[in-house]
Coordinates of C-alpha atoms and ligand atoms in Angstrom, one line a residue:
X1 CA -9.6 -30.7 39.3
X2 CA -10.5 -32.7 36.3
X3 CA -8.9 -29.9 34.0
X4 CA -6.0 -29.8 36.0
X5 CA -5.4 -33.5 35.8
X6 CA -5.8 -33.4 31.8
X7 CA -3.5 -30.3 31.7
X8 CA -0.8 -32.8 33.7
X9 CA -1.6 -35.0 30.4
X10 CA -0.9 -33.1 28.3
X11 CA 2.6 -32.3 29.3
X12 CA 3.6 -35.8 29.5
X13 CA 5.7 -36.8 26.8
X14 CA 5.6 -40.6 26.9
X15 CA 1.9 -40.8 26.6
X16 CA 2.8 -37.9 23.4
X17 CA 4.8 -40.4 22.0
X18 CA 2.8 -43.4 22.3
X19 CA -0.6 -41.5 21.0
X20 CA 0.8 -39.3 18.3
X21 CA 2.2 -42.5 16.6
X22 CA -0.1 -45.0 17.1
X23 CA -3.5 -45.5 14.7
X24 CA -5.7 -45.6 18.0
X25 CA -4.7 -41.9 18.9
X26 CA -5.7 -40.9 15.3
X27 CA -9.1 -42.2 15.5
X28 CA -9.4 -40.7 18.8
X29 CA -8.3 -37.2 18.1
X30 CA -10.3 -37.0 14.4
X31 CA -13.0 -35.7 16.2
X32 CA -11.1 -32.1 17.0
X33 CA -8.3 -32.9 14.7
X34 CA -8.7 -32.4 11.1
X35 CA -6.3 -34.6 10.1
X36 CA -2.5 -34.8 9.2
X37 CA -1.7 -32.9 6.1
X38 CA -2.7 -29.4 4.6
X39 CA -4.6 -31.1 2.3
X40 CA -6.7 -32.5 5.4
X41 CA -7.2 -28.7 6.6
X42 CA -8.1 -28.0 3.1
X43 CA -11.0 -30.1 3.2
X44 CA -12.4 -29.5 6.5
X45 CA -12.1 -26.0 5.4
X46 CA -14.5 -26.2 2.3
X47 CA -16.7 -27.6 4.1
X48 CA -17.0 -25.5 7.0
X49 CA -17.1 -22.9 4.6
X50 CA -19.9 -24.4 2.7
X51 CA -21.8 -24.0 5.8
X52 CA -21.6 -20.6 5.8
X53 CA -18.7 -20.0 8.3
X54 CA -15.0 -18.7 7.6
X55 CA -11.9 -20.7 9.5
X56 CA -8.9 -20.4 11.1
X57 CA -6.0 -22.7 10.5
X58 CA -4.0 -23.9 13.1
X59 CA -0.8 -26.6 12.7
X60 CA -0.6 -28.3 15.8
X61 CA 2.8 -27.9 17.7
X62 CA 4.0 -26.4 20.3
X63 CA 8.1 -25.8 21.6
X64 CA 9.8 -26.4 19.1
X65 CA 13.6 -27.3 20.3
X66 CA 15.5 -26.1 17.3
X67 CA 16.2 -23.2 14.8
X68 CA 15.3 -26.0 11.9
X69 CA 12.2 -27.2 13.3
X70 CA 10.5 -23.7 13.5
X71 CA 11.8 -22.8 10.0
X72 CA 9.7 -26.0 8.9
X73 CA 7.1 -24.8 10.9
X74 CA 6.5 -21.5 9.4
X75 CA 7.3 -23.1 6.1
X76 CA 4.3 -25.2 6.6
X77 CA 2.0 -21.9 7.3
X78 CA 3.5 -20.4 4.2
X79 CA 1.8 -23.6 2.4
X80 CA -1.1 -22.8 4.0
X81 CA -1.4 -19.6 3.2
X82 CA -0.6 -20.9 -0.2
X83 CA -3.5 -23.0 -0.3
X84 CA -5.9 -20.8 1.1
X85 CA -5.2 -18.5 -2.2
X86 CA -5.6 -21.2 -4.3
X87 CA -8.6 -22.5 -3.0
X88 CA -10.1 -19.6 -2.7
X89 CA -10.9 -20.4 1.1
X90 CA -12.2 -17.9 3.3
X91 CA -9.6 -18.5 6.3
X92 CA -7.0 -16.8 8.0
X93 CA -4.2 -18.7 9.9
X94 CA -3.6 -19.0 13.9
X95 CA 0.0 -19.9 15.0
X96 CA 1.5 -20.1 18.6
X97 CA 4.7 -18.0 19.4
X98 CA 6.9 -21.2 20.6
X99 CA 6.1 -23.4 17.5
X100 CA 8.2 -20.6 15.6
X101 CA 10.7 -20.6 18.0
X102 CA 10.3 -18.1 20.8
X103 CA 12.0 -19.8 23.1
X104 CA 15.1 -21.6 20.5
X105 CA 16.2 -18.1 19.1
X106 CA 13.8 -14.9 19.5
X107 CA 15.3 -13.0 16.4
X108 CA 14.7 -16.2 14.2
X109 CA 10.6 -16.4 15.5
X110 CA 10.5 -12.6 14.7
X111 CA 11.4 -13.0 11.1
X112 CA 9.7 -15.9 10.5
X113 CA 6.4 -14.4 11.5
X114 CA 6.9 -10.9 10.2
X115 CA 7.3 -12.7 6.4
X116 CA 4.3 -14.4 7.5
X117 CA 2.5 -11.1 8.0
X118 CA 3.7 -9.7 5.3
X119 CA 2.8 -12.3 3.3
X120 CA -0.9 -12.4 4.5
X121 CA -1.0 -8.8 4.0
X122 CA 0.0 -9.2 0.6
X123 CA -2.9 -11.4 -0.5
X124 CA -6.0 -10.5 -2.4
X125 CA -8.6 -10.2 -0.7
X126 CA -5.9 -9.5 2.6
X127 CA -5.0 -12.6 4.9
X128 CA -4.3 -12.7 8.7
X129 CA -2.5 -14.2 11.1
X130 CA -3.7 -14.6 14.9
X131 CA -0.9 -15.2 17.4
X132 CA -2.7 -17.8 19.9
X133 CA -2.2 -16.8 23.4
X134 CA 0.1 -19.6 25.3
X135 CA 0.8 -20.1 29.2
X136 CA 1.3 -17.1 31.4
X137 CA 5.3 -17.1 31.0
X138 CA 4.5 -16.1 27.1
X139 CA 1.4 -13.7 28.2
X140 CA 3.8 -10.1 27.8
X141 CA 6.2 -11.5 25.3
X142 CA 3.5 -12.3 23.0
X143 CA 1.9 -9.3 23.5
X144 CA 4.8 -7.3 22.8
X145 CA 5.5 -9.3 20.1
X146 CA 2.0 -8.7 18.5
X147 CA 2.4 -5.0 19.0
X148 CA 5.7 -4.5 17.6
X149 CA 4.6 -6.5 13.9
X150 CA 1.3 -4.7 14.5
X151 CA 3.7 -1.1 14.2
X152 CA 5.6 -2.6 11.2
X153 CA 4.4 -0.8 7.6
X154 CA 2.2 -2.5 5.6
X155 CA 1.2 -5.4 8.4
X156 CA -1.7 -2.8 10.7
X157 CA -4.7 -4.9 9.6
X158 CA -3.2 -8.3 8.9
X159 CA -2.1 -9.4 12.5
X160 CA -3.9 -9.8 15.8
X161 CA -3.8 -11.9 19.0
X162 CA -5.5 -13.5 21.9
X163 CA -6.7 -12.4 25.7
X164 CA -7.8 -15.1 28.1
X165 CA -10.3 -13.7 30.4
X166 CA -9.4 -16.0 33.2
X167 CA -5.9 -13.6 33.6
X168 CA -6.8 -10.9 35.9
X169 CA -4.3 -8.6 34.4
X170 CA -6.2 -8.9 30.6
X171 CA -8.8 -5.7 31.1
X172 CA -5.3 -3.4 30.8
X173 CA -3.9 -6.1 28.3
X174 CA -7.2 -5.2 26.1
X175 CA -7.1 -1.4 27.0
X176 CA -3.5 -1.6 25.5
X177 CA -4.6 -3.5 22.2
X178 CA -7.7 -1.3 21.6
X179 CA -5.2 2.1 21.4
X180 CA -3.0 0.4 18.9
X181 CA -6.1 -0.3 16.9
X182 CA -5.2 -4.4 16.9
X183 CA -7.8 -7.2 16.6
X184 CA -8.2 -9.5 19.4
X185 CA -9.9 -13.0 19.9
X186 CA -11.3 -13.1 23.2
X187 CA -11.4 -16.9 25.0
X188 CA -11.4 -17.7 28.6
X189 CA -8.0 -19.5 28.7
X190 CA -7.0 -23.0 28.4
X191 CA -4.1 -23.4 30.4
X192 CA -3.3 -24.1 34.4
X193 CA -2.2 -20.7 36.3
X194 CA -2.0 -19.8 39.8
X195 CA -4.5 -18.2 41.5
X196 CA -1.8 -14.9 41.7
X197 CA -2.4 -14.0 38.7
X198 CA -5.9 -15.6 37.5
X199 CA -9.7 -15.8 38.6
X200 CA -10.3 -19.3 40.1
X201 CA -14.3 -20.0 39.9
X202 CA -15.8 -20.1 37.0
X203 CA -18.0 -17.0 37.6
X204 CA -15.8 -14.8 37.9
X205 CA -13.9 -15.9 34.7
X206 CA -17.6 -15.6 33.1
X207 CA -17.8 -12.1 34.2
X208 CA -14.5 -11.3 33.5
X209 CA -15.3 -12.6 29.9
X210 CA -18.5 -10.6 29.9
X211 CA -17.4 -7.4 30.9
X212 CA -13.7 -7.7 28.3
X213 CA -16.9 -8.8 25.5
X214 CA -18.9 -5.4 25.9
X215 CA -15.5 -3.5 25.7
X216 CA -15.1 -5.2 22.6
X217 CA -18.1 -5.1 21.2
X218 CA -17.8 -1.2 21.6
X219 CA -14.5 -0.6 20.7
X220 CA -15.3 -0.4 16.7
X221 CA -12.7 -2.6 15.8
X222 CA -13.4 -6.0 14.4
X223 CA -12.8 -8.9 16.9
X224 CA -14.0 -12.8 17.8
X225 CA -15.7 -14.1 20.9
X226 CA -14.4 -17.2 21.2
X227 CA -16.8 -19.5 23.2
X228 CA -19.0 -22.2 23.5
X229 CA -20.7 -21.0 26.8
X230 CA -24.2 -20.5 25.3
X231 CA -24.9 -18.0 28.0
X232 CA -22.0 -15.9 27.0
X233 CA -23.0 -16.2 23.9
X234 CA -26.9 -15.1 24.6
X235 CA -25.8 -12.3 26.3
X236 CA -23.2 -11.1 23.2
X237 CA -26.0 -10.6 21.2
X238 CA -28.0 -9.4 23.0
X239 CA -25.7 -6.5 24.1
X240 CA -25.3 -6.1 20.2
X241 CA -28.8 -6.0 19.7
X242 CA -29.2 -3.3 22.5
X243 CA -26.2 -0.8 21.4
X244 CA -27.0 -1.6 17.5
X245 CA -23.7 -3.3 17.1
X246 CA -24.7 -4.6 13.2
X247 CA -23.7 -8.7 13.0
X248 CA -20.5 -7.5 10.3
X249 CA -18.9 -5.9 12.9
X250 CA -17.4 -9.2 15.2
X251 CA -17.6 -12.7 14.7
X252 CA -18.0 -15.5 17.3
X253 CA -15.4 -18.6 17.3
X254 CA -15.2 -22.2 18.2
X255 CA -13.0 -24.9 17.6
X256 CA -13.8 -27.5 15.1
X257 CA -16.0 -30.5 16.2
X258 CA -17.5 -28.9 19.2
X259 CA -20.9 -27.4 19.4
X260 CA -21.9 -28.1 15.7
X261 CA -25.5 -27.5 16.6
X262 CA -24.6 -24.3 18.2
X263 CA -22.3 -23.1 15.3
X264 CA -25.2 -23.5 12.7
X265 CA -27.8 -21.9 14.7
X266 CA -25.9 -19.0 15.2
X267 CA -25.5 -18.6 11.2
X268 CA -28.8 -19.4 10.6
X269 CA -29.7 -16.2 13.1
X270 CA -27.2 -14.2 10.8
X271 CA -24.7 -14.0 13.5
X272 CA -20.7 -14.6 12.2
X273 CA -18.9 -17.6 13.1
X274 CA -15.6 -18.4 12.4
X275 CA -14.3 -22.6 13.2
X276 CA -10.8 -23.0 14.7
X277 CA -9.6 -26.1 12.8
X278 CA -6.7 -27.9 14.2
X279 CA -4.6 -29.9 12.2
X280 CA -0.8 -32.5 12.2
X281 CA 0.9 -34.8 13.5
X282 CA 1.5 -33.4 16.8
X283 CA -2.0 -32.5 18.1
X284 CA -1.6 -34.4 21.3
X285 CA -1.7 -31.5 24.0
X286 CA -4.2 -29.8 22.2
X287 CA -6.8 -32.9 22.3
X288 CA -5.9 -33.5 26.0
X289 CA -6.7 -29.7 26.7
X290 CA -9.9 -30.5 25.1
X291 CA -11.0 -33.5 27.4
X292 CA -10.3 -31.6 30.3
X293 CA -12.8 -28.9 29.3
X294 CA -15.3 -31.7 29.3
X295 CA -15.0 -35.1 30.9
X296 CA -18.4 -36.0 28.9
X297 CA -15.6 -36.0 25.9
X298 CA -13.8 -38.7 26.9
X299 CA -17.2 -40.5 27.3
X300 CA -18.4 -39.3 24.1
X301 CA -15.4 -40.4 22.4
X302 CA -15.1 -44.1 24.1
X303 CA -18.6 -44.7 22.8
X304 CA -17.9 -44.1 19.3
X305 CA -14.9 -46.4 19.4
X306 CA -17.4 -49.1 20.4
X307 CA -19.3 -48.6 17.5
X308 CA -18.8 -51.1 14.6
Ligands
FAD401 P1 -16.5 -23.4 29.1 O1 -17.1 -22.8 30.3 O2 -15.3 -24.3 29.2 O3 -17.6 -24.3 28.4 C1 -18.9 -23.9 28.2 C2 -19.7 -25.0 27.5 O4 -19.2 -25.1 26.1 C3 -19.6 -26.3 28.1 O5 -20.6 -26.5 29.1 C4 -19.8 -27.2 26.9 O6 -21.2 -27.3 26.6 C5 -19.1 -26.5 25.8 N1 -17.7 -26.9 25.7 C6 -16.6 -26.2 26.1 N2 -15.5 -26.9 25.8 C7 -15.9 -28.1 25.2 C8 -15.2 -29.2 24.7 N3 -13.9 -29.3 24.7 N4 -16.0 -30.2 24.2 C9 -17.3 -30.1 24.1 N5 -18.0 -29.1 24.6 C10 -17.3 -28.1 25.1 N6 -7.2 -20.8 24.8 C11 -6.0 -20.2 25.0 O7 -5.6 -20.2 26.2 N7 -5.4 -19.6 24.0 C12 -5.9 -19.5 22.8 O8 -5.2 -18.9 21.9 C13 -7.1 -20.0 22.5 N8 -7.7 -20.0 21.3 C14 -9.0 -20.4 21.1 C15 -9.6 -20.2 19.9 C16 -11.0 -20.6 19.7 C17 -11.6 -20.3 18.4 C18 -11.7 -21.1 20.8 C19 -13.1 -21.5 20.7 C20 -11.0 -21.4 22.0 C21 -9.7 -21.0 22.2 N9 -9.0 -21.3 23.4 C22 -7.8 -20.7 23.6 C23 -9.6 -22.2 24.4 C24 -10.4 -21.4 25.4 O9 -9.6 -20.7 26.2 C25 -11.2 -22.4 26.3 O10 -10.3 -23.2 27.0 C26 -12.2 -23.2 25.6 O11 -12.8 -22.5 24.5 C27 -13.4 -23.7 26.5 O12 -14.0 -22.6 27.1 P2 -15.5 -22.1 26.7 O13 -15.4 -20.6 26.5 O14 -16.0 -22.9 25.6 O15 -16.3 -22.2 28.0

Protein backbone atom coordinates (compact mmCIF):
# COMPACT_ATOMS: atom_id res chain seq x y z
CA UNK A 1 0.00 0.00 0.00
CA UNK A 2 2.97 2.06 0.99
CA UNK A 3 4.53 1.56 -2.61
CA UNK A 4 1.49 2.41 -4.11
CA UNK A 5 1.03 5.63 -2.20
CA UNK A 6 4.81 6.68 -3.17
CA UNK A 7 4.12 5.68 -6.81
CA UNK A 8 0.92 8.30 -6.58
CA UNK A 9 4.05 10.66 -5.54
CA UNK A 10 5.77 10.33 -7.86
CA UNK A 11 3.35 11.35 -10.54
CA UNK A 12 2.48 14.52 -8.94
CA UNK A 13 3.89 17.30 -10.61
CA UNK A 14 3.43 20.15 -8.00
CA UNK A 15 5.35 18.38 -5.40
CA UNK A 16 8.09 17.76 -8.79
CA UNK A 17 8.17 21.29 -9.07
CA UNK A 18 8.51 22.32 -5.66
CA UNK A 19 11.39 19.45 -4.81
CA UNK A 20 13.34 19.53 -7.96
CA UNK A 21 13.99 23.29 -7.49
CA UNK A 22 14.32 23.73 -4.09
CA UNK A 23 17.98 23.14 -2.09
CA UNK A 24 16.05 20.83 0.55
CA UNK A 25 15.09 18.30 -2.24
CA UNK A 26 18.81 18.20 -3.32
CA UNK A 27 20.07 17.31 0.06
CA UNK A 28 17.33 14.83 0.30
CA UNK A 29 17.77 12.96 -2.93
CA UNK A 30 22.02 13.06 -2.78
CA UNK A 31 21.71 9.92 -1.18
CA UNK A 32 20.43 7.99 -4.56
CA UNK A 33 21.21 10.88 -6.78
CA UNK A 34 24.62 11.61 -7.82
CA UNK A 35 24.26 14.86 -8.38
CA UNK A 36 23.35 17.43 -11.25
CA UNK A 37 25.94 17.49 -13.97
CA UNK A 38 27.94 14.82 -15.89
CA UNK A 39 30.76 15.86 -14.17
CA UNK A 40 28.81 14.71 -10.78
CA UNK A 41 28.31 11.09 -12.56
CA UNK A 42 31.83 11.28 -13.46
CA UNK A 43 32.90 11.30 -9.94
CA UNK A 44 30.64 8.91 -8.41
CA UNK A 45 31.75 6.77 -11.20
CA UNK A 46 35.60 6.70 -10.30
CA UNK A 47 34.79 5.96 -7.23
CA UNK A 48 32.60 3.16 -7.61
CA UNK A 49 34.93 1.99 -9.89
CA UNK A 50 37.83 2.20 -7.50
CA UNK A 51 35.88 -0.14 -5.49
CA UNK A 52 36.12 -2.70 -7.81
CA UNK A 53 32.64 -2.36 -9.52
CA UNK A 54 31.69 -1.09 -13.17
CA UNK A 55 28.47 1.39 -13.53
CA UNK A 56 25.73 2.29 -15.41
CA UNK A 57 24.78 5.89 -16.16
CA UNK A 58 21.47 6.96 -16.08
CA UNK A 59 20.19 10.91 -16.71
CA UNK A 60 17.21 11.24 -14.78
CA UNK A 61 14.03 12.09 -16.94
CA UNK A 62 11.30 10.75 -18.04
CA UNK A 63 8.38 12.07 -20.91
CA UNK A 64 9.79 14.34 -22.43
CA UNK A 65 6.85 16.73 -24.20
CA UNK A 66 8.82 17.84 -27.23
CA UNK A 67 11.01 16.94 -30.32
CA UNK A 68 13.71 19.57 -28.70
CA UNK A 69 13.77 18.27 -25.30
CA UNK A 70 14.68 14.58 -26.32
CA UNK A 71 17.34 15.85 -28.81
CA UNK A 72 18.96 17.50 -25.61
CA UNK A 73 18.42 14.54 -23.97
CA UNK A 74 20.30 12.18 -26.09
CA UNK A 75 22.76 14.99 -26.62
CA UNK A 76 23.50 14.76 -22.99
CA UNK A 77 24.10 10.76 -23.21
CA UNK A 78 26.40 11.54 -26.19
CA UNK A 79 28.47 13.62 -23.48
CA UNK A 80 28.36 10.84 -21.47
CA UNK A 81 29.53 8.57 -23.57
CA UNK A 82 32.04 11.12 -24.22
CA UNK A 83 33.28 11.17 -20.92
CA UNK A 84 33.28 7.73 -20.26
CA UNK A 85 36.08 7.45 -23.09
CA UNK A 86 37.94 10.10 -21.67
CA UNK A 87 37.97 8.95 -18.44
CA UNK A 88 38.61 5.84 -19.03
CA UNK A 89 35.55 4.65 -16.88
CA UNK A 90 34.43 1.30 -16.91
CA UNK A 91 30.45 2.12 -17.54
CA UNK A 92 27.95 1.64 -19.98
CA UNK A 93 24.88 3.98 -20.19
CA UNK A 94 20.95 3.21 -19.22
CA UNK A 95 18.32 5.46 -20.82
CA UNK A 96 14.41 5.20 -20.77
CA UNK A 97 12.47 5.07 -24.19
CA UNK A 98 10.19 8.30 -23.33
CA UNK A 99 13.09 10.64 -22.21
CA UNK A 100 14.10 10.28 -26.01
CA UNK A 101 10.83 10.75 -27.11
CA UNK A 102 8.76 7.74 -27.66
CA UNK A 103 5.75 9.14 -27.07
CA UNK A 104 6.58 13.08 -28.89
CA UNK A 105 7.65 11.56 -32.26
CA UNK A 106 8.60 7.59 -32.52
CA UNK A 107 10.89 8.11 -35.68
CA UNK A 108 12.84 11.00 -33.86
CA UNK A 109 13.45 8.46 -30.46
CA UNK A 110 14.52 5.78 -33.09
CA UNK A 111 17.33 7.78 -34.58
CA UNK A 112 18.38 9.26 -31.65
CA UNK A 113 19.06 5.92 -29.97
CA UNK A 114 20.29 4.06 -32.99
CA UNK A 115 23.34 6.97 -33.16
CA UNK A 116 23.59 6.23 -29.70
CA UNK A 117 24.19 2.52 -30.38
CA UNK A 118 26.23 3.09 -32.94
CA UNK A 119 28.21 5.22 -31.18
CA UNK A 120 28.73 2.86 -28.16
CA UNK A 121 29.52 0.31 -30.51
CA UNK A 122 32.04 2.30 -31.99
CA UNK A 123 34.18 2.77 -28.78
CA UNK A 124 37.32 1.09 -27.79
CA UNK A 125 37.01 -1.18 -25.56
CA UNK A 126 32.92 -1.36 -26.99
CA UNK A 127 30.18 0.66 -24.96
CA UNK A 128 26.50 -0.20 -24.26
CA UNK A 129 23.44 1.14 -23.90
CA UNK A 130 20.52 -0.55 -21.66
CA UNK A 131 17.02 0.53 -22.61
CA UNK A 132 15.37 0.66 -18.93
CA UNK A 133 12.08 -1.01 -18.87
CA UNK A 134 9.15 1.76 -18.15
CA UNK A 135 5.33 1.11 -17.22
CA UNK A 136 3.39 -1.66 -18.83
CA UNK A 137 2.00 0.68 -21.72
CA UNK A 138 5.86 0.87 -23.00
CA UNK A 139 6.51 -3.11 -21.99
CA UNK A 140 6.03 -4.37 -26.16
CA UNK A 141 7.09 -1.09 -27.64
CA UNK A 142 10.29 -1.23 -25.92
CA UNK A 143 10.85 -4.48 -26.57
CA UNK A 144 10.27 -4.23 -30.11
CA UNK A 145 12.19 -1.38 -30.12
CA UNK A 146 15.31 -3.23 -28.51
CA UNK A 147 14.96 -5.96 -31.05
CA UNK A 148 14.76 -4.07 -34.06
CA UNK A 149 18.44 -1.84 -33.07
CA UNK A 150 19.50 -5.24 -31.77
CA UNK A 151 19.06 -6.52 -35.80
CA UNK A 152 20.73 -3.35 -37.13
CA UNK A 153 24.60 -4.07 -38.41
CA UNK A 154 27.26 -3.35 -36.36
CA UNK A 155 24.94 -2.64 -33.00
CA UNK A 156 24.43 -7.05 -31.94
CA UNK A 157 26.47 -6.63 -28.78
CA UNK A 158 26.16 -3.07 -27.84
CA UNK A 159 22.38 -2.88 -26.89
CA UNK A 160 20.23 -4.65 -24.35
CA UNK A 161 17.18 -4.09 -22.20
CA UNK A 162 15.22 -4.82 -19.07
CA UNK A 163 12.39 -7.64 -17.82
CA UNK A 164 10.52 -7.03 -14.55
CA UNK A 165 9.74 -10.25 -13.09
CA UNK A 166 6.58 -8.95 -11.41
CA UNK A 167 4.91 -9.01 -15.30
CA UNK A 168 3.45 -12.35 -15.72
CA UNK A 169 3.95 -12.25 -19.49
CA UNK A 170 8.14 -11.79 -18.99
CA UNK A 171 9.11 -15.80 -19.05
CA UNK A 172 8.07 -15.54 -23.12
CA UNK A 173 9.44 -11.80 -23.13
CA UNK A 174 12.93 -13.48 -21.99
CA UNK A 175 12.39 -16.71 -24.23
CA UNK A 176 12.12 -14.00 -27.09
CA UNK A 177 15.36 -12.04 -26.05
CA UNK A 178 17.44 -15.22 -25.51
CA UNK A 179 16.78 -16.36 -29.46
CA UNK A 180 17.95 -13.02 -30.65
CA UNK A 181 21.05 -13.41 -28.61
CA UNK A 182 20.27 -9.87 -26.65
CA UNK A 183 21.49 -9.03 -23.05
CA UNK A 184 18.94 -8.52 -20.42
CA UNK A 185 18.96 -6.93 -16.83
CA UNK A 186 16.62 -8.72 -14.86
CA UNK A 187 14.73 -6.52 -11.80
CA UNK A 188 11.52 -7.18 -10.27
CA UNK A 189 9.77 -4.01 -11.46
CA UNK A 190 9.27 -0.66 -9.98
CA UNK A 191 6.11 0.48 -11.21
CA UNK A 192 2.09 0.13 -10.17
CA UNK A 193 0.28 -2.51 -12.64
CA UNK A 194 -2.84 -4.31 -12.27
CA UNK A 195 -3.15 -7.46 -11.03
CA UNK A 196 -4.18 -8.64 -15.01
CA UNK A 197 -1.22 -8.59 -16.01
CA UNK A 198 1.28 -8.84 -12.92
CA UNK A 199 1.98 -11.17 -9.79
CA UNK A 200 0.65 -9.40 -6.64
CA UNK A 201 2.53 -10.92 -3.41
CA UNK A 202 5.79 -10.68 -3.10
CA UNK A 203 6.50 -14.47 -3.41
CA UNK A 204 5.35 -15.02 -6.27
CA UNK A 205 7.37 -12.03 -7.81
CA UNK A 206 10.42 -13.73 -5.83
CA UNK A 207 9.84 -16.91 -7.70
CA UNK A 208 9.00 -15.48 -10.78
CA UNK A 209 12.54 -13.69 -10.40
CA UNK A 210 14.08 -16.94 -9.46
CA UNK A 211 12.98 -19.11 -11.94
CA UNK A 212 13.63 -15.95 -15.09
CA UNK A 213 17.49 -15.91 -12.99
CA UNK A 214 18.23 -19.68 -13.62
CA UNK A 215 17.13 -19.23 -17.39
CA UNK A 216 19.55 -16.61 -17.43
CA UNK A 217 22.08 -17.88 -15.78
CA UNK A 218 21.99 -20.82 -18.37
CA UNK A 219 21.38 -19.17 -21.32
CA UNK A 220 25.33 -18.33 -22.05
CA UNK A 221 24.76 -14.95 -22.78
CA UNK A 222 25.99 -12.26 -20.50
CA UNK A 223 23.27 -10.58 -18.32
CA UNK A 224 22.67 -8.67 -14.70
CA UNK A 225 20.60 -9.65 -11.75
CA UNK A 226 19.47 -6.65 -10.65
CA UNK A 227 18.52 -6.88 -6.86
CA UNK A 228 18.97 -6.15 -3.45
CA UNK A 229 16.93 -9.17 -2.09
CA UNK A 230 19.88 -10.88 -0.33
CA UNK A 231 17.99 -14.15 -0.61
CA UNK A 232 17.81 -13.78 -4.38
CA UNK A 233 21.00 -13.08 -4.39
CA UNK A 234 22.15 -16.28 -2.07
CA UNK A 235 20.42 -18.38 -4.26
CA UNK A 236 22.10 -16.78 -7.73
CA UNK A 237 25.21 -17.98 -6.62
CA UNK A 238 24.56 -20.67 -5.49
CA UNK A 239 22.88 -22.01 -8.62
CA UNK A 240 26.11 -20.75 -10.34
CA UNK A 241 28.16 -22.55 -8.03
CA UNK A 242 26.12 -25.80 -8.66
CA UNK A 243 25.96 -25.64 -12.71
CA UNK A 244 29.64 -24.16 -12.84
CA UNK A 245 28.47 -20.84 -14.16
CA UNK A 246 32.20 -19.09 -13.74
CA UNK A 247 31.60 -15.35 -11.88
CA UNK A 248 32.75 -13.57 -15.67
CA UNK A 249 29.86 -14.82 -17.08
CA UNK A 250 26.86 -12.30 -15.36
CA UNK A 251 27.05 -9.62 -13.15
CA UNK A 252 24.68 -8.51 -10.31
CA UNK A 253 23.24 -4.79 -10.12
CA UNK A 254 22.04 -2.27 -7.68
CA UNK A 255 21.39 1.20 -7.69
CA UNK A 256 23.72 3.66 -6.16
CA UNK A 257 23.52 4.30 -2.36
CA UNK A 258 21.65 1.27 -1.49
CA UNK A 259 23.06 -1.81 0.06
CA UNK A 260 26.77 -0.52 0.06
CA UNK A 261 27.58 -3.28 2.57
CA UNK A 262 26.07 -5.80 0.33
CA UNK A 263 27.75 -4.47 -2.95
CA UNK A 264 31.34 -4.81 -1.38
CA UNK A 265 30.78 -8.18 0.00
CA UNK A 266 29.77 -9.49 -3.02
CA UNK A 267 33.15 -8.21 -4.79
CA UNK A 268 35.10 -9.17 -2.06
CA UNK A 269 33.60 -12.99 -2.80
CA UNK A 270 34.68 -12.36 -6.47
CA UNK A 271 31.20 -12.04 -7.59
CA UNK A 272 30.53 -8.94 -10.44
CA UNK A 273 28.68 -5.99 -9.54
CA UNK A 274 27.73 -3.35 -11.52
CA UNK A 275 26.07 0.33 -9.52
CA UNK A 276 23.10 1.98 -11.35
CA UNK A 277 24.07 5.69 -10.75
CA UNK A 278 21.34 8.13 -11.22
CA UNK A 279 21.98 11.47 -12.01
CA UNK A 280 20.07 15.55 -13.05
CA UNK A 281 18.03 17.80 -12.37
CA UNK A 282 14.93 15.93 -12.82
CA UNK A 283 15.39 12.86 -10.49
CA UNK A 284 12.22 13.41 -8.55
CA UNK A 285 10.13 10.22 -9.59
CA UNK A 286 12.88 8.21 -9.44
CA UNK A 287 13.69 9.06 -5.62
CA UNK A 288 10.00 8.79 -4.77
CA UNK A 289 10.03 5.19 -6.44
CA UNK A 290 12.84 4.55 -4.07
CA UNK A 291 10.97 5.46 -0.75
CA UNK A 292 8.29 3.38 -1.59
CA UNK A 293 10.53 0.39 -1.87
CA UNK A 294 11.38 1.06 1.69
CA UNK A 295 9.59 3.31 4.19
CA UNK A 296 12.71 2.78 6.52
CA UNK A 297 14.24 5.34 3.67
CA UNK A 298 12.24 8.07 4.52
CA UNK A 299 13.24 7.40 8.12
CA UNK A 300 16.71 6.96 7.23
CA UNK A 301 16.84 10.04 5.34
CA UNK A 302 14.89 12.48 7.99
CA UNK A 303 17.54 11.45 10.56
CA UNK A 304 20.41 12.55 8.61
CA UNK A 305 18.72 15.90 7.95
CA UNK A 306 18.74 16.24 11.76
CA UNK A 307 22.25 15.84 12.00
CA UNK A 308 24.38 19.03 12.43
P1 LIG B 1 12.83 -5.77 -2.81
O1 LIG B 1 12.05 -6.98 -2.45
O2 LIG B 1 12.12 -4.50 -3.11
O3 LIG B 1 13.87 -5.47 -1.67
C1 LIG B 1 14.68 -6.47 -1.09
C2 LIG B 1 15.58 -5.82 -0.04
O4 LIG B 1 16.48 -4.93 -0.70
C3 LIG B 1 14.83 -4.95 0.96
O5 LIG B 1 14.39 -5.71 2.04
C4 LIG B 1 15.93 -3.96 1.35
O6 LIG B 1 16.81 -4.54 2.26
C5 LIG B 1 16.67 -3.76 0.06
N1 LIG B 1 16.12 -2.61 -0.71
C6 LIG B 1 15.34 -2.67 -1.82
N2 LIG B 1 15.04 -1.43 -2.25
C7 LIG B 1 15.63 -0.59 -1.40
C8 LIG B 1 15.69 0.82 -1.32
N3 LIG B 1 15.07 1.62 -2.19
N4 LIG B 1 16.41 1.36 -0.29
C9 LIG B 1 17.05 0.58 0.60
N5 LIG B 1 17.02 -0.76 0.56
C10 LIG B 1 16.33 -1.34 -0.41
N6 LIG B 1 12.75 -1.25 -12.32
C11 LIG B 1 12.06 -1.11 -13.47
O7 LIG B 1 10.82 -1.22 -13.45
N7 LIG B 1 12.70 -0.86 -14.66
C12 LIG B 1 14.05 -0.78 -14.73
O8 LIG B 1 14.58 -0.57 -15.83
C13 LIG B 1 14.81 -0.96 -13.54
N8 LIG B 1 16.17 -0.89 -13.55
C14 LIG B 1 16.85 -1.21 -12.40
C15 LIG B 1 18.25 -1.27 -12.43
C16 LIG B 1 18.95 -1.69 -11.31
C17 LIG B 1 20.44 -1.79 -11.38
C18 LIG B 1 18.25 -2.04 -10.11
C19 LIG B 1 18.98 -2.53 -8.90
C20 LIG B 1 16.88 -1.92 -10.07
C21 LIG B 1 16.17 -1.50 -11.18
N9 LIG B 1 14.79 -1.37 -11.15
C22 LIG B 1 14.10 -1.18 -12.33
C23 LIG B 1 14.07 -1.36 -9.86
C24 LIG B 1 13.56 -2.72 -9.47
O9 LIG B 1 12.52 -3.12 -10.33
C25 LIG B 1 13.03 -2.73 -8.03
O10 LIG B 1 11.98 -1.82 -7.92
C26 LIG B 1 14.10 -2.39 -6.99
O11 LIG B 1 15.34 -2.90 -7.34
C27 LIG B 1 13.71 -2.98 -5.62
O12 LIG B 1 13.59 -4.36 -5.71
P2 LIG B 1 14.63 -5.42 -5.09
O13 LIG B 1 14.93 -6.41 -6.14
O14 LIG B 1 15.81 -4.74 -4.53
O15 LIG B 1 13.78 -6.21 -4.02
Amino acid sequence: MLRAFFVHLSENRTLRNFAERSALGHRVSSRFVAGTEIADAVRATQAVNQAGMSVSIDNLGENVTNPDEARHSAQLYQQILDAIGANHLNGNISLKLTHMGLDVDEQLARELVSTLVAKAAAMNPPGFVRVDMEGSPYTQRTLDFVHELHRMPGNGNSVGTVIQAYLKRSEKDVENLLADGIRIRLCKGAYKEPASIAYESKSDVDANYIKLMKTLMKSGIYHGMATHDVNIIREGEAFARKEKIAPEAFEFQMLYGIRRDLQQSLVRDGWRVRVYIPFGTEWYPYFMRRLGERPANVFFIARNLLRP
